[in-house]
């Protein structure tokens, strides 16, 4: 796995027999690096190919559809001021996920595909995963076969069989489905690619540094730069610096118990080179952390109990036991990726509260296995296989450190996406074990059959799991099989039913979510909305009250409670609710819009206009606020005010036929008949089958005594809707006028 620092060409002498992993017995064809790259890329694309036919799902809605930073009209600098979800990174409401590089790729997707085209976003994810898998082919070659160059100075593709098997298993592992099939998983993909480049640059630097005729500082700087960029794709990217240190100590220095005295006594100068590089890497890591902390306002994100219940346990011992249980679950889903769920919070993994809980056998078994493997590594650390095992442990554990709740509390229980990098080390362990077994005649055939079965099962499961991610209904339903106690699963299923118009099924799912989590405000709020739509205002009021009682800072709950209070004619209570909503969420255009409607109901026109203007000020393209404002100005006959905003409205809503119709109608009511004509015609141009627009334009021409044009639009309106009594009556009046003129 290491390299000879005194020579730059392959040495086949007996003294170097430990330089590479013996993968000759692996049941894998020995192919060139180019052919292997093609195979790995095809495997990755084939497994996730159907992903491109899906829609935006789950977290994609917040990170993509609701994120203004992705839209081309938003200033580019906003990407660097906001978090991954489009909120100000320094806000207390931010989750502090600072990933501008990933958001920038979403923006490019949006621009190049002409909007929110799910296939475009998903297809790029597939390509990035395939690219990362190919990059790992070289990484695995370095880790399993070492760095070697031929007589021409070209790098040799070492351990070709083991590297191909590792990269292929990585490409098709089902644990990666969320990272590839969910658009938000792109953060892991970009981070993985940059980490792979960073690691290879560092390895090259180490190799060139051992040959005094080469200058390798450029590779060292590039390695740190790629790590820096990886951190801006996903926070986990900084861990590649730890992997570089591990490689330097384990592989380059070949540190073990027998060589330790030699390094301490200064008998080997390579120790100082490794120490110098490691110190620079660690200082760089500290600088990156300080830089990132400064960006997010030096304050950690705030999480709720349901986000990570284990971290809220008062007893330190119980926290440790729960954390270890979660580690065992992460390891288990790497081993058994049939047990996957889109979300593991809110009761999916019940908290361990007693040392007698039988589930503690899982972390106990995990610890025993890891200790046995660690002891094996220590025994073999002066051999190539031992160093391979040590590096596989490094790749398994170091990228997982940020998710371990050791340095800070994380906002999840289990997150499959966080295993994207750790699976690199896990797969190495599998292949090293397979190579060892294949060295024995009895184990070779069994290993061959087992590996073939593993590839087939991984492929089938990945394709199946990818199909789960094509739409939210299938995704959320699949979660019930793994986490039936997860209130969020039931809530999301209920939301799918509600969006699909099946209110009764939605009610049942929301009620079950509340049963599982009695302080879950979201299903309470949605239940209130359903009952409001059904006209059951008392029930709606009850559930909206519940939502704000369990979460007094729930701005949406307060706003919705306000709308119900308004319908119940409880004006002062409604005003109180709207006031609470905009106090909790200062930039809340929907609350001001509904507040304006309340004033409109009580004919408080100036107050209504004020609230509609507030909504528009906070959100310039708030369509409903514009519609109500225009209609109100028309009723108040404020034609001049309408004309002042004509250009702005046309610019904001250039293709909204209904808004042009409302604008034209408002101008007509305000007495600006000539000015209303272009807007009515624009509405008809955008929506030719709108009989009301034709009929009202006929009225405008009728009032302007342009009778021939009036007749034309009346007749077209009647043709489109023969039952339109309003137009029929107006047409009769027109015919009477025409008859009198004759």
XYZ file of C-alpha atoms in Angstrom:
742
model
C 0.000 0.000 0.000
C 2.921 2.336 0.612
C 5.579 3.419 -1.814
C 9.379 3.262 -1.855
C 10.633 6.806 -1.307
C 14.012 5.999 -2.885
C 12.820 4.713 -6.241
C 10.210 5.897 -8.736
C 9.652 2.670 -10.643
C 8.174 -0.700 -9.820
C 10.385 -2.958 -7.746
C 9.489 -6.638 -8.007
C 12.192 -7.895 -5.663
C 11.285 -10.108 -2.728
C 11.918 -7.373 -0.173
C 8.891 -5.524 -1.581
C 6.481 -8.446 -1.623
C 4.366 -6.616 0.995
C 3.963 -3.496 -1.145
C 0.543 -4.311 -2.603
C -2.622 -6.126 -1.626
C -2.735 -9.609 -3.098
C -5.958 -9.339 -5.080
C -5.077 -11.871 -7.768
C -7.442 -14.470 -6.316
C -10.464 -12.161 -6.286
C -13.153 -13.397 -8.736
C -12.943 -10.158 -10.721
C -11.432 -9.640 -14.191
C -8.125 -7.782 -14.386
C -8.770 -4.800 -16.652
C -7.181 -1.474 -17.553
C -8.084 1.637 -15.618
C -10.083 3.005 -18.570
C -12.212 -0.105 -18.913
C -12.729 -0.238 -15.158
C -13.803 3.424 -15.173
C -16.346 2.681 -17.889
C -17.752 -0.302 -15.967
C -18.049 1.656 -12.728
C -19.726 4.619 -14.451
C -22.220 2.359 -16.255
C -23.039 0.540 -13.001
C -23.683 3.832 -11.204
C -25.862 5.254 -13.995
C -27.803 2.007 -14.520
C -28.765 1.673 -10.851
C -30.061 5.229 -10.549
C -31.272 5.805 -14.119
C -34.978 5.867 -13.236
C -34.342 8.630 -10.706
C -34.510 11.279 -13.438
C -38.193 10.502 -14.016
C -39.158 11.559 -10.497
C -40.364 14.851 -9.075
C -39.026 17.035 -6.293
C -39.590 15.215 -3.011
C -39.424 15.884 0.737
C -36.521 18.267 1.540
C -36.272 19.249 -2.149
C -39.381 21.373 -1.660
C -37.627 23.588 0.897
C -34.124 23.561 -0.562
C -35.131 23.940 -4.221
C -38.708 25.094 -4.812
C -38.910 27.504 -1.863
C -35.344 28.774 -2.134
C -35.284 32.134 -3.922
C -31.479 31.983 -4.197
C -31.827 29.426 -6.981
C -33.811 31.749 -9.230
C -31.819 33.771 -11.748
C -33.540 37.034 -10.824
C -32.225 36.829 -7.248
C -28.871 38.607 -6.702
C -26.020 36.092 -6.886
C -24.461 37.356 -3.672
C -27.498 36.128 -1.723
C -26.137 32.585 -2.080
C -23.175 33.544 0.079
C -25.300 35.317 2.697
C -27.933 32.635 3.176
C -27.959 29.027 4.316
C -28.727 25.928 2.271
C -32.477 26.580 2.619
C -32.361 30.231 1.558
C -32.582 31.767 5.053
C -30.109 34.276 6.415
C -27.234 32.239 7.843
C -26.997 34.505 10.901
C -30.677 34.206 11.755
C -31.693 32.266 14.853
C -34.134 30.350 12.637
C -31.339 29.117 10.352
C -30.118 25.512 10.570
C -26.638 26.914 9.818
C -26.087 24.606 6.845
C -23.772 26.787 4.764
C -23.361 25.175 1.332
C -23.049 27.957 -1.273
C -21.209 25.741 -3.763
C -24.094 23.271 -3.852
C -26.710 26.033 -4.102
C -24.734 27.541 -6.985
C -25.098 24.277 -8.954
C -28.863 24.382 -8.325
C -28.923 27.888 -9.732
C -27.044 26.752 -12.842
C -29.531 23.888 -13.198
C -32.385 26.378 -12.985
C -30.866 28.672 -15.610
C -29.782 25.983 -18.077
C -33.028 23.995 -17.911
C -35.244 27.070 -17.980
C -36.838 26.685 -14.562
C -37.704 23.966 -12.088
C -37.313 20.861 -14.268
C -36.906 17.883 -11.885
C -35.295 15.653 -14.526
C -32.508 18.196 -15.028
C -31.677 18.397 -11.320
C -31.928 14.633 -10.840
C -29.958 13.742 -13.963
C -27.020 15.870 -12.859
C -27.058 14.025 -9.523
C -26.698 10.715 -11.382
C -23.765 12.067 -13.394
C -22.045 13.407 -10.278
C -22.415 10.070 -8.460
C -20.979 8.227 -11.461
C -18.086 10.702 -11.605
C -17.375 10.284 -7.903
C -17.442 6.490 -8.226
C -14.886 6.702 -11.030
C -12.675 9.003 -8.956
C -12.820 6.478 -6.130
C -11.395 3.862 -8.479
C -8.084 5.758 -8.239
C -8.492 6.372 -4.513
C -9.020 2.654 -3.883
C -6.027 1.892 -6.094
C -3.891 4.154 -3.888
C -5.240 2.700 -0.653
C -5.106 -0.956 -1.663
C -2.169 -1.049 -4.043
C -0.020 1.956 -3.220
C 1.453 4.646 -5.452
C 3.750 3.364 -8.193
C 4.995 4.741 -11.467
C 6.412 2.939 -14.459
C 9.684 3.609 -16.221
C 8.061 6.432 -18.204
C 6.903 8.198 -15.049
C 3.212 7.311 -15.548
C 1.248 6.155 -12.540
C 0.434 2.447 -12.458
C -3.106 1.264 -11.760
C -2.395 -0.976 -8.776
C -4.670 -3.599 -7.171
C -6.927 -3.444 -10.249
C -9.252 -6.253 -9.169
C -9.791 -5.019 -5.629
C -10.168 -1.406 -6.812
C -12.753 -2.353 -9.425
C -14.739 -4.368 -6.905
C -14.638 -1.554 -4.325
C -15.647 1.175 -6.781
C -18.438 -0.977 -8.225
C -19.868 -1.782 -4.798
C -19.719 1.908 -3.941
C -21.491 2.824 -7.186
C -24.400 0.453 -6.524
C -24.713 0.513 -2.721
C -28.368 1.164 -1.736
C -27.345 3.446 1.142
C -26.481 6.063 -1.493
C -30.016 6.238 -2.885
C -30.974 9.260 -0.818
C -27.817 11.127 -1.831
C -28.487 10.498 -5.526
C -32.287 10.327 -5.859
C -32.967 13.288 -3.558
C -31.803 16.517 -5.190
C -30.638 17.827 -1.798
C -28.226 14.882 -1.732
C -26.092 16.715 -4.273
C -24.265 18.279 -1.342
C -22.827 14.834 -0.560
C -21.953 14.157 -4.204
C -20.025 17.399 -4.756
C -18.394 17.087 -1.350
C -17.338 13.507 -2.181
C -15.786 14.496 -5.514
C -13.815 17.358 -3.976
C -12.658 15.126 -1.110
C -11.454 12.512 -3.606
C -9.506 15.181 -5.530
C -8.108 16.628 -2.306
C -6.938 13.221 -1.106
C -5.286 12.346 -4.435
C -3.503 15.709 -4.540
C -2.183 15.100 -1.037
C -0.967 11.612 -1.946
C 0.777 13.030 -4.997
C 2.391 15.703 -2.850
C 3.688 13.054 -0.435
C 5.076 11.016 -3.311
C 6.790 13.943 -5.031
C 8.157 15.206 -1.717
C 10.093 11.960 -1.397
C 11.877 12.803 -4.692
C 13.929 15.887 -4.073
C 14.049 16.794 -7.768
C 10.324 17.565 -7.781
C 8.498 20.578 -6.399
C 5.187 19.431 -4.941
C 3.941 22.419 -2.911
C 1.302 23.089 -5.578
C -0.373 19.739 -4.915
C -0.315 20.363 -1.176
C -1.981 23.769 -1.587
C -4.488 22.329 -4.054
C -5.356 19.576 -1.581
C -6.163 22.119 1.147
C -8.074 24.300 -1.319
C -10.235 21.354 -2.428
C -10.939 20.531 1.225
C -11.973 24.162 1.743
C -14.349 23.964 -1.246
C -15.667 20.587 -0.103
C -16.666 22.203 3.198
C -18.754 24.702 1.206
C -20.488 21.849 -0.589
C -21.217 20.148 2.739
C -19.800 20.654 6.214
C -18.483 17.075 6.248
C -15.903 18.016 3.609
C -13.446 19.280 6.211
C -12.899 15.687 7.416
C -10.787 14.921 4.328
C -7.941 16.729 6.090
C -8.158 14.113 8.829
C -8.025 11.378 6.196
C -4.868 12.938 4.757
C -3.237 12.967 8.195
C -4.230 9.325 8.704
C -2.722 8.408 5.334
C 0.503 10.224 6.149
C 0.900 8.484 9.506
C -0.310 5.000 8.568
C 0.940 4.645 4.997
C 3.720 7.152 4.361
C 5.326 6.967 7.803
C 4.232 3.332 8.307
C 3.976 4.025 12.011
C 3.638 1.042 14.352
C 4.834 -0.047 17.767
C 8.193 -1.317 16.517
C 9.082 1.900 14.674
C 7.834 4.317 17.346
C 11.138 4.398 19.345
C 13.048 5.151 16.159
C 10.842 8.192 15.453
C 11.026 9.428 19.039
C 14.832 9.250 18.993
C 14.959 11.168 15.727
C 16.577 8.308 13.824
C 14.140 8.649 10.910
C 13.808 12.063 9.232
C 10.533 11.070 7.555
C 8.831 11.540 10.937
C 9.511 15.273 10.842
C 8.141 15.563 7.281
C 4.934 13.814 8.310
C 4.677 15.896 11.476
C 5.173 19.137 9.546
C 2.491 18.267 6.982
C 0.071 17.091 9.677
C 0.488 20.288 11.689
C -0.200 22.398 8.588
C -3.319 20.347 7.870
C -4.577 20.672 11.441
C -3.932 24.419 11.484
C -5.786 24.686 8.165
C -8.708 22.752 9.659
C -8.847 25.105 12.652
C -8.763 28.121 10.334
C -11.617 26.658 8.242
C -13.708 26.026 11.344
C -13.138 29.574 12.622
C -13.964 30.968 9.192
C -17.173 28.969 9.024
C -18.194 29.828 12.579
C -17.719 33.487 11.745
C -19.962 33.172 8.691
C -22.820 31.629 10.642
C -22.594 34.236 13.385
C -20.599 32.198 15.901
C -23.816 30.659 17.219
C -24.809 27.025 16.758
C -28.215 26.079 15.317
C -31.136 25.523 17.662
C -32.800 22.120 17.494
C -35.973 20.769 19.063
C -36.326 17.617 21.161
C -37.909 15.634 18.321
C -34.975 16.422 16.012
C -32.553 14.446 18.182
C -34.153 13.098 21.393
C -31.015 11.232 22.513
C -29.066 14.477 22.852
C -31.685 15.899 25.248
C -31.319 13.110 27.832
C -30.264 14.576 31.179
C -28.084 11.628 32.187
C -24.652 11.595 30.576
C -24.605 7.784 30.754
C -27.958 7.488 28.989
C -26.806 9.920 26.309
C -23.707 7.806 25.683
C -25.756 4.591 25.557
C -28.232 6.126 23.121
C -25.466 7.517 20.928
C -23.817 4.103 20.712
C -27.143 2.540 19.840
C -27.506 5.053 16.996
C -23.975 4.242 15.818
C -24.957 0.569 15.665
C -28.022 1.464 13.567
C -25.828 3.380 11.130
C -23.511 0.406 10.850
C -26.461 -1.946 10.462
C -27.987 -0.059 7.534
C -24.581 -0.178 5.826
C -24.615 -3.956 6.277
C -28.340 -4.348 5.648
C -29.550 -1.511 3.385
C -33.024 -3.001 3.146
C -33.894 -1.077 6.315
C -34.045 2.474 4.967
C -36.278 5.436 5.752
C -36.457 9.017 4.450
C -36.635 10.351 8.021
C -35.599 8.756 11.325
C -36.873 11.370 13.772
C -39.969 11.633 15.994
C -40.287 8.173 17.483
C -38.645 6.234 14.673
C -35.915 5.223 17.131
C -37.406 5.278 20.661
C -35.017 6.597 23.291
C -33.312 4.070 25.564
C -34.128 4.995 29.160
C -32.869 1.928 31.049
C -29.652 -0.095 31.083
C -31.844 -3.214 30.993
C -33.162 -2.336 27.515
C -32.504 -5.347 25.290
C -31.583 -3.029 22.392
C -28.279 -2.302 24.113
C -27.114 -5.712 22.877
C -26.736 -4.110 19.436
C -24.079 -1.524 20.429
C -22.441 -4.123 22.672
C -22.072 -6.475 19.717
C -20.812 -3.589 17.560
C -18.184 -2.621 20.130
C -16.964 -6.217 20.493
C -16.617 -6.602 16.723
C -14.818 -3.258 16.367
C -12.430 -4.070 19.228
C -11.591 -7.429 17.649
C -10.934 -5.765 14.305
C -8.891 -3.008 15.957
C -6.736 -5.586 17.730
C -6.228 -7.358 14.426
C -5.142 -4.082 12.871
C -2.652 -3.444 15.651
C -1.158 -6.919 15.216
C -0.861 -6.489 11.449
C 0.028 -2.781 11.390
C 3.547 -3.468 10.137
C 2.101 -5.345 7.136
C 0.364 -4.089 4.046
C -2.945 -5.772 4.925
C -2.839 -4.176 8.367
C -2.322 -0.727 6.878
C -5.187 -1.349 4.447
C -7.431 -2.250 7.367
C -6.299 0.813 9.317
C -7.111 3.111 6.386
C -10.493 1.460 5.902
C -11.249 2.259 9.560
C -10.084 5.840 9.019
C -12.392 6.269 6.012
C -15.257 4.682 7.943
C -14.940 6.719 11.150
C -13.392 10.128 10.344
C -16.113 11.327 7.886
C -18.715 10.186 10.425
C -17.262 12.220 13.320
C -19.429 15.348 12.700
C -22.573 13.195 13.013
C -21.592 11.544 16.302
C -22.909 14.258 18.690
C -19.421 14.424 20.226
C -18.405 17.960 19.259
C -21.886 19.459 18.955
C -25.537 18.449 18.868
C -26.784 17.474 15.411
C -30.310 17.970 14.111
C -31.113 14.369 13.205
C -31.277 10.873 14.679
C -30.009 8.876 11.715
C -29.259 10.389 8.298
C -28.480 8.026 5.439
C -26.870 10.824 3.425
C -24.199 11.210 6.097
C -22.963 7.689 5.338
C -22.075 8.544 1.745
C -18.389 9.134 2.590
C -18.168 6.610 5.436
C -19.299 3.833 3.094
C -15.944 4.180 1.295
C -14.187 2.649 4.290
C -16.937 0.109 4.924
C -16.663 -1.223 1.365
C -12.884 -1.466 1.751
C -13.405 -3.737 4.754
C -15.657 -6.014 2.698
C -13.181 -6.302 -0.170
C -10.148 -6.797 2.092
C -12.032 -9.595 3.822
C -12.957 -11.110 0.471
C -9.310 -10.950 -0.689
C -8.159 -12.710 2.481
C -10.805 -15.426 2.126
C -9.919 -15.965 -1.522
C -6.343 -16.753 -0.563
C -7.671 -20.025 0.848
C -8.894 -22.656 -1.592
C -11.953 -23.520 0.504
C -13.096 -19.928 0.736
C -12.545 -18.882 -2.859
C -15.651 -20.463 -4.383
C -17.868 -19.390 -1.481
C -16.522 -15.834 -1.712
C -17.098 -15.784 -5.461
C -20.737 -16.807 -5.039
C -21.231 -14.409 -2.130
C -19.797 -11.425 -4.014
C -21.940 -12.164 -7.062
C -25.022 -12.431 -4.864
C -24.078 -9.193 -3.096
C -23.761 -7.290 -6.387
C -27.112 -8.630 -7.597
C -28.895 -7.858 -4.324
C -27.385 -4.372 -4.082
C -28.441 -3.605 -7.652
C -32.005 -4.835 -7.128
C -32.377 -2.984 -3.842
C -30.931 0.262 -5.234
C -33.277 0.248 -8.221
C -36.214 -0.553 -5.935
C -35.280 2.158 -3.462
C -34.724 4.671 -6.258
C -38.306 4.072 -7.390
C -39.484 4.903 -3.864
C -37.937 8.349 -4.310
C -39.794 9.126 -7.545
C -42.777 10.643 -5.750
C -43.687 11.600 -2.217
C -46.582 9.175 -1.796
C -44.396 6.117 -2.420
C -41.539 7.604 -0.407
C -43.619 8.334 2.678
C -45.523 5.059 2.472
C -42.241 3.136 2.345
C -41.280 4.825 5.613
C -44.130 3.102 7.449
C -42.463 -0.295 6.935
C -39.360 0.849 8.798
C -40.670 3.507 11.189
C -44.381 2.937 11.957
C -43.950 4.943 15.182
C -42.568 7.988 13.376
C -45.143 10.776 13.657
C -43.511 12.679 10.793
C -44.090 9.730 8.446
C -47.824 9.800 9.219
C -47.874 13.595 8.917
C -46.254 13.504 5.468
C -48.619 10.764 4.286
C -51.491 12.915 5.501
C -50.133 15.882 3.583
C -49.984 13.798 0.395
C -53.627 12.798 0.895
C -54.590 16.404 1.578
C -52.795 17.677 -1.537
C -54.487 14.902 -3.513
C -57.934 15.999 -2.325
C -58.578 13.025 -0.030
C -59.454 14.903 3.145
C -60.763 11.880 5.085
C -57.541 9.877 4.718
C -55.553 12.995 5.531
C -57.544 13.450 8.734
C -56.829 9.858 9.813
C -53.071 10.258 9.190
C -52.886 13.592 11.024
C -54.775 12.211 14.012
C -52.376 9.246 14.166
C -49.406 11.620 14.003
C -50.802 13.588 16.945
C -51.438 10.366 18.874
C -47.799 9.375 18.430
C -46.522 12.870 19.183
C -49.076 14.873 21.240
C -47.042 18.087 20.888
C -46.691 17.946 17.115
C -47.979 21.323 15.923
C -47.888 20.757 12.142
C -50.633 18.080 11.906
C -52.752 20.114 14.335
C -52.451 23.111 12.032
C -53.299 21.042 8.945
C -56.287 19.457 10.695
C -57.532 22.959 11.408
C -57.174 23.867 7.723
C -59.123 20.784 6.613
C -61.961 21.471 9.050
C -62.037 25.091 7.875
C -62.424 23.942 4.268
C -65.248 21.652 5.385
C -66.968 24.604 7.045
C -66.500 23.075 10.513
C -65.182 26.287 12.039
C -65.431 25.269 15.696
C -63.308 22.158 15.069
C -60.884 24.226 13.004
C -60.578 26.756 15.825
C -59.925 23.931 18.316
C -56.982 22.438 16.399
C -55.433 25.773 15.512
C -55.598 26.718 19.186
C -53.886 23.443 20.053
C -51.085 24.132 17.562
C -50.234 27.535 19.057
C -50.632 26.268 22.606
C -48.006 23.555 22.117
C -45.829 25.952 20.125
C -46.485 29.615 21.010
C -43.868 30.652 18.439
C -45.710 28.944 15.563
C -46.365 31.959 13.317
C -48.296 29.992 10.678
C -50.556 28.556 13.367
C -51.362 32.044 14.640
C -52.136 33.272 11.125
C -54.445 30.339 10.385
C -56.168 30.755 13.740
C -56.708 34.380 12.752
C -58.467 33.396 9.520
C -60.799 31.069 11.444
C -61.524 33.766 14.031
C -62.333 36.142 11.156
C -64.789 33.629 9.676
C -66.385 33.265 13.136
C -66.791 37.078 13.202
C -64.463 37.370 16.198
C -62.738 40.470 14.888
C -60.631 41.501 17.894
C -59.405 37.955 18.474
C -58.495 37.703 14.782
C -56.530 40.956 14.989
C -54.694 39.591 18.027
C -53.770 36.419 16.105
C -52.494 38.340 13.081
C -50.501 40.637 15.354
C -48.870 37.604 16.997
C -48.093 36.099 13.602
C -46.289 39.177 12.232
C -44.509 39.712 15.554
C -43.072 36.203 15.452
C -42.331 36.383 11.738
C -41.735 39.959 10.696
C -41.533 39.235 6.989
C -44.857 37.447 6.675
C -46.768 38.664 3.597
C -49.531 36.020 3.849
C -50.441 37.207 7.349
C -50.749 40.815 6.149
C -52.824 39.658 3.167
C -55.307 37.804 5.398
C -55.326 40.719 7.807
C -56.236 42.973 4.900
C -59.142 40.673 4.014
C -60.412 41.030 7.591
C -60.510 44.828 7.226
C -62.153 44.426 3.822
C -64.975 42.383 5.368
C -65.671 45.238 7.777
C -65.416 47.831 4.971
C -62.327 49.393 6.549
C -60.888 50.168 3.143
C -57.907 52.306 4.106
C -56.734 49.715 6.645
C -57.251 46.954 4.076
C -55.143 48.818 1.505
C -52.432 49.358 4.086
C -52.228 45.630 4.816
C -52.272 44.650 1.138
C -49.457 47.119 0.532
C -47.474 45.574 3.401
C -47.879 42.124 1.863
C -46.703 43.415 -1.518
C -43.811 45.305 0.043
C -42.590 42.072 1.657
C -43.273 39.983 -1.421
C -43.543 41.961 -4.639
C -45.136 39.114 -6.582
C -47.804 38.285 -3.982
C -50.545 37.626 -6.541
C -53.543 37.474 -4.188
C -52.580 40.754 -2.508
C -52.278 42.447 -5.887
C -55.654 41.087 -7.012
C -57.483 42.319 -3.927
C -55.705 45.660 -4.011
C -56.614 46.242 -7.676
C -60.249 45.287 -7.146
C -60.478 47.527 -4.093
C -58.954 50.500 -5.950
C -61.435 49.910 -8.750
C -64.384 49.847 -6.335
C -63.071 53.061 -4.751
C -62.783 54.574 -8.268
C -59.130 55.428 -7.808
C -58.253 55.208 -11.467
C -55.153 57.414 -11.273
C -53.642 55.170 -8.590
C -54.298 52.171 -10.809
C -52.597 53.780 -13.798
C -49.501 54.574 -11.731
C -48.895 50.890 -11.051
C -49.724 49.594 -14.531
C -46.115 49.111 -15.675
C -45.099 47.392 -12.462
C -47.997 44.940 -12.614
C -47.295 44.132 -16.271
C -43.647 43.475 -15.457
C -44.362 41.308 -12.415
C -47.099 39.187 -14.021
C -46.537 39.262 -17.795
C -48.409 35.995 -18.427
C -51.179 36.038 -15.811
C -54.413 36.341 -17.793
C -56.618 36.611 -14.726
C -54.646 39.515 -13.268
C -54.856 41.456 -16.549
C -58.606 40.798 -16.521
C -58.903 42.081 -12.943
C -56.783 45.130 -13.783
C -58.851 45.977 -16.852
C -62.068 45.483 -14.908
C -60.820 47.701 -12.075
C -59.894 50.473 -14.511
C -63.346 50.192 -16.073
C -65.033 50.517 -12.677
C -62.829 53.541 -11.947
C -64.036 55.224 -15.147
C -60.778 54.725 -17.094
C -62.508 52.957 -19.983
C -59.952 53.639 -22.717
C -57.092 52.630 -20.412
C -58.811 49.349 -19.546
C -58.976 48.106 -23.151
C -55.296 47.017 -23.554
C -55.480 45.011 -20.326
C -58.696 43.282 -21.320
C -57.236 42.455 -24.740
C -54.038 41.154 -23.136
C -56.116 38.904 -20.895
C -58.000 37.540 -23.905
C -54.740 37.022 -25.785
C -53.380 34.946 -22.888
C -56.668 33.112 -22.279
C -58.845 33.193 -25.443
C -61.605 31.021 -23.977
C -62.454 33.353 -21.058
C -66.039 34.315 -21.828
C -66.158 36.853 -18.969
C -63.205 38.784 -20.382
C -64.893 38.967 -23.806
C -68.187 40.009 -22.200
C -66.624 42.729 -20.039
C -64.597 44.097 -22.929
C -67.884 44.252 -24.821
C -69.304 46.324 -21.960
C -66.347 48.742 -22.189
C -66.860 49.259 -25.931
C -70.633 49.511 -25.332
C -70.124 52.329 -22.820
C -67.689 54.044 -25.206
C -70.391 53.789 -27.918
C -68.105 51.702 -30.121
C -71.008 49.429 -30.893
C -69.528 47.261 -33.650
C -66.605 46.233 -31.454
C -68.973 45.715 -28.526
C -71.145 43.398 -30.619
C -68.087 41.396 -31.705
C -67.004 40.672 -28.126
C -70.553 40.043 -26.875
C -71.092 37.424 -29.584
C -67.768 35.746 -28.849
C -68.614 35.647 -25.127
C -72.005 34.066 -25.879
C -70.367 31.538 -28.209
C -67.937 30.506 -25.471
C -70.654 30.414 -22.792
C -74.221 30.457 -24.120
C -75.601 30.390 -20.577
C -73.977 33.695 -19.559
C -77.128 35.679 -18.675
C -75.140 38.857 -17.928
C -73.741 39.029 -21.461
C -77.079 37.985 -22.995
C -78.822 40.925 -21.292
C -76.110 43.366 -22.365
C -76.291 42.114 -25.942
C -80.054 42.638 -25.991
C -79.538 46.215 -24.810
C -76.942 46.716 -27.544
C -79.285 45.368 -30.237
C -81.980 47.733 -28.999
C -79.586 50.660 -29.343
C -78.537 49.538 -32.822
C -82.178 49.156 -33.854
C -83.052 52.640 -32.599
C -80.111 54.112 -34.520
C -81.398 52.578 -37.726
